[in-house]
Amino acid sequence: MTDQQIAPALGALVDLGLPGIGGLDNVPTAEHPQSAKDFTSDQEVRWCPGCGDYAVLAAVRSFLPTLGIKRENTVFISGIGCSSRFPYYLNTYGMHSIHGRAPTIASGLAITRPDLSVWVVTGDGDALSIGGNHLIHALRRNVNLKILLFNNRIYGLTKGQYSPTSEQGKVTKSTPMGSIDHPFNPISVALGADATFVGRAIDSDRKNLTAVLGAAAAHRGTALVEILQDCPIFNDGSFDVLRKDDKENRLIPLTHGEPIRFGPAAEDGLGTHAVVADGLTLKVVEAASVDPSRILVHDADNHELAFALSRLSDQDLNHTVTGIFRDVNRSTYDDAARSQVAAAKEKGSADLQSLLNGRDTWTVAG
Amino acid sequence: MTTGDIDVGDIPHSSDVPAPQTRDRVVIRFAGDSGDGMQLTGDRFTSETATFGNDLSTLPNFPAEIRAPAGTLPGVSSFQLHFANYDIVTPGDRPDVLVAMNPAALKANIGDLPAGGILIVNTDEFTKRNLTKIGYDADPLEDGSLEPYQVHPVAMATLTRGALEETGLSKKDAERAKNMFALGLLSWMYHRPSEGTERFLREKFAKRPELAEANILAFRAGHAYGETTESFAVTYEVAPAKLQPGTYRQITGNTALAYGIVAAGRVTGLPVFLGSYPITPASDILHELSKHKAFNVTTFQAEDEIAGVGAALGASFGGSLGVTTTSGPGVALKSETIGLAVALELPLLIVDVQRGGPSTGLPTKTEQADLLQAMFGRNGEAPLPIIAPRSPGDCFDAAIEAARIAVTYRTPVILLSDGALANGSEPWKVPDASALGTVDPNFATEPNAPDGSDEFWPYLRDADTLARPWAVPGTPGLEHRIGGLEKADGRGSISYEPDNHDRMVRLRAEKIGGIRVPDAEVDDPSGGADVLVVGWGSTFGPIVAGARRVRGMGHKIATLHLRNLNPFPANLGELLRSYRTVLVPEMNLGQLVMLLRARYLVDAQSYTKVSGLPFKAEELQDVFLGYLDGSHPSSGERGPAPQGVDE
Ligand code: SF4
C-alpha cells in the first residue's frame, strides 16, 4: 500500500464515531506534503536480517507523512532493547533513553509541549518488566502519548533470555528447564490500567498496523499499540501460526460497530466463526450454530467487552484478537495540567517580588 | 488562684510589673508529644520574634512517625529557637528556657538544660501512669532532681480548660489548645508582639471560627497567667538586632529553595517543570512549587522517584527548566537517569535534601553523607557540578546559581541541601527581584555543521564553555537523535570507536572541571592564623560560631566555606596549602576531606559526627582549641564564651 492509498483509508478509520478532540490538535501541520523519505534518517539500520522491526519501521516511515504534521514536531522516545533503536532511523527528534523509562521522559515532554506528537517505542522487556510501573501509570494518567510495544516474547538485545511475555515452559538461555514464569497479557494489563486506547497488530500486516497506528495518533490520550513482532534470531517463528495458511481461523480482527466474525467467509460474506458471550466470558462458536443476535458486535467504548476479548488470546495463539480493543475519551493529564497552569496565570499574579516578600516583612533602616 | 481570675480579654498592662531584664541572646526549646503542636508553637514564636526584629535561627527536631505513641520518648517533638540582638549563625547549643509539655519531653531534653536554666513544666501530664511509662520511678517535680533549675510548674491543660469553659468545647478539644497557652506565656516573658499570632490563628481556623477563638483565648490566658502570677517575677527583653538595612522576612530552607526555583525560571526565561515524588524532608518544596503555577511552574507528582527525574529530563529536552527534588534514597533511584542526563548534556536540576542514611536511615534528621553519592554515584565517568547552600536563606541563591550552571553548561546539577537547612529558618533579607540577572538559554536555531552543509551537529561544542547546542523539538531543520549510547564527538551519531570514547569521556570531564565558580574566601579577621577550618553546607553556622568563640578567647583561626563542591574554586589548593593545619568538620565520616586530600595532597584533618543533629558551637570550639598550637593561650584553660561573640 502506498502513502497515497493509506491517507484516505486513515481518514475513514480514525473516525470511530467518538466525540472529542484529536491526538494531533495543537500540533502544527506541514506546509508541503511529506514522504517516507523525509522521515528516513541517514543512519544505517542495524537489526538482524529478517527481524520484524524492519517491517514496522517501513510501515511507520510511510505512515508518518500521512498525519500531515510537521516533521520537527514529531518526537520518538525509546527505552532499551532491539526495538528501542527505532528513533535513530527516523529523521524526527528522538531520544534513545534508558531501560524502561521512556514513558516518564515522554510524559514530561508531552506535558510541557502540546505542540508535539510524542511516540514511545518499547519492547516486552522494556515496557512490561523493568518499566512496568511507568507503563501502567502513563496509561491510567492518560498523557497524550502513543506507545508502540514491540512484543517478540524474548530478550533479543541481551541474546535470548525469556521475557515477561514468554510462554510458560519456554526453554531459553536462562531457563534451560523451561520458564516457570506466568506471562503477562499486554492487552489485559493495559486495559486493567484503564488505558483509553488499546490496539494490537502484527508486524507483517501493514494494513492493519497502519490503521491501528492512525487511530492511535488521532486518539487524545495515551494509546497503547501492541505489535506482535518476530525475532528470527532468538524466537524464530513465534507468531508464524498467525501468518500461515490457517491464520484466518486464528486471527480475530475487530471493527467498531461490526459483528465479531472471522475465518473463511460464510454465505453472508462474513467469517464462519463468531464470538459470543458465555456467562461472564467469551467463546468462539460457529456463526451458523447460534442465533445471529447472540453474536457480539464490537464496541470500542465497552471496557468490559475489551477486557473479555483480550482474554481470548492465550499463550498458544489459538485465537489472537487484533485491531482496536478500546478507544474512549477521558480527560488527559497533560491537557488538565496545562489548564491548571493557565487558570493560575489568569487568576493569580506572577509578581515575583511580592512572592518573595510574603506576608510578614519588616524593615531594618540604614 | 482559680482560673476564673484570669482575664482572658484584652491583655492588661499593669504598672507594677518589674522592669524587664535585658539579654543579648536567648535559646528557647519547646518540647512535647508529637501531637502537642510543638512545631506550630515554635513556628509562631519564631514569626513573632522575626517581626520584632531579632536575628534568629531555628532547629525543629521531630520523629519520623506522624503520631508516635503518645507520651513516649520516641514520640517527643521539639523546636529550638535562638534569637539575639546581633547576627547569629546557629540555633544554639543549649536552651536557656525549656518548656516541657509532658514527662517524656522533660526526660528527653533536661540533659541539655544548663544549671540555672528556666524550666517550665506542664504538670497536668505528670501522672503516675505517664511517669511509669517512661521509666520515672519518682516524680521528678517532687524528688528534688530538678533543684539545679528554676522550675515553673504550670497546670497548662487545667488552666487552658478553665479559660475555655465558656466556649462549650469538649474537655479534650479545649485541652488541645494548651500549646497556645504555652506560647502566650513565653510571648509575655519575652515581650513578643502578639497580633501576628492572633491573625494567624484566625486564618488557620477560618472554616472553624470557634477553634480560632478557643486558641486565641488560650494564647491570651497564657499571657495573662504570666502577668498575674507571682511565679514569674521577671520578664526579659532582647533588643532587635542590627542587621544590614533592608526588607526582611523569616524563611525556611525549603521555602527559599522553592522560591529560588521559581526565580530561576524568571532568570532563564524558561518554564519550570518539577517532576517529584514525596519524600521527607524534601516534600515541602513540591508543596510550595505546586502553589505557584501562575509563575509558569508545572508540578508533576510522579509514580516514583525515577519517573520524577525522567519527566523532568523529558521537559528539559523540550526546552523547560527540568527540576527534581528528593532526598538521598531518591537520588540513589534516580542515578541512572542522572547519568543519562550527563550523556545527553541537557540542563537538569536535582535537589537532594540530605537526611540520615544509609537506606531509610533517619528521615527527619540531618546529615551530609550524600556528597560522595552526588560526586560519584553513577556508572561510568559521569561528572556533574555540585552546589551546597550554607543557610536557609542561601537556598534561594544556590538554586538560581545551580540553574545558571545547568543552563549555561547543558548539564545536570546536584544541589545538596539538608534536613537542618530545609526545616530551619532565619531572617532573610528579601532580594530585589529585578536584580537577579538573566541567563540566556541560547537555543540552537540554525544548522551548525562546520563543513557548511545544512546538517545539525548536536555535540559540536562551544569553544569557551564546551557546552553543546540545545535544539528543542519543533525547531525545523535541527531534527536529531540523542541517547545514552556513546556519541561521535561533534556529529553526535552513535560511535563505538575507542579513541572517540576516550575523547568524549575527557571532554565531559573537562566541561565540568572548567565551570567558572567564584574564588573561595578565607575569613581570618586578625590575620596570621595557621589553622584553617573548611566547611560546606549547613555546617557553616556552627563553624563560624565555634570560630567566634575561640577568637573571643584570643586565638587566631581562619575559616573557609565551600559552596561549590564540584568543581572546587580555582584558588582552593593554594589556600589549603598556605595553612599549617586544615581541619574539615563534617556530618559524615569524612567525605569532603577525602576529596580535598585526594585532589590537593594536603594532610587535611577530619572531625566528624553523624548524630542526626547539627554540630554545636561549643563542641566545635573544643575541637578547634585542640588544633591550635602552644603559642596561643593554653587550650586547657577554656573559659566560657564571652558575651556578644557567641554563636
Ligand atoms: S535479536 Fe531479534 S529482535 Fe533483536 S534485532 Fe535481532 S531479530 Fe530483531
PDB file of C-alpha atoms and ligand atoms in Angstrom, chain A residues 47-48 51 53 82 152 156 229 231-234, ligand 1:
ATOM      1  CA  TRP A  47      18.654  -5.065  13.074  1.00  0.00           C
ATOM      2  CA  CYS A  48      19.298  -8.720  12.250  1.00  0.00           C
ATOM      3  CA  CYS A  51      13.823  -9.033  12.053  1.00  0.00           C
ATOM      4  CA  ASP A  53      11.304  -4.485  13.253  1.00  0.00           C
ATOM      5  CA  CYS A  82      16.366  -4.070  19.940  1.00  0.00           C
ATOM      6  CA  ASN A 152       8.628 -10.572  20.428  1.00  0.00           C
ATOM      7  CA  GLY A 156      16.800 -10.077  21.945  1.00  0.00           C
ATOM      8  CA  GLN A 229       6.971  -8.928  16.215  1.00  0.00           C
ATOM      9  CA  CYS A 231      12.665 -12.219  16.353  1.00  0.00           C
ATOM     10  CA  PRO A 232      14.138 -14.712  13.904  1.00  0.00           C
ATOM     11  CA  ILE A 233      17.341 -14.994  15.898  1.00  0.00           C
ATOM     12  CA  PHE A 234      16.134 -15.889  19.366  1.00  0.00           C
TER      13      PHE A 234
HETATM   14  S1  SF4 C   1      17.768 -10.105  18.140  1.00  0.00           S
HETATM   15 FE1  SF4 C   1      15.757 -10.474  17.341  1.00  0.00          FE
HETATM   16  S2  SF4 C   1      14.584  -8.605  17.839  1.00  0.00           S
HETATM   17 FE2  SF4 C   1      16.741  -8.145  18.044  1.00  0.00          FE
HETATM   18  S3  SF4 C   1      17.303  -7.307  16.048  1.00  0.00           S
HETATM   19 FE3  SF4 C   1      17.788  -9.461  16.016  1.00  0.00          FE
HETATM   20  S4  SF4 C   1      15.965 -10.359  15.164  1.00  0.00           S
HETATM   21 FE4  SF4 C   1      15.388  -8.344  15.792  1.00  0.00          FE
END
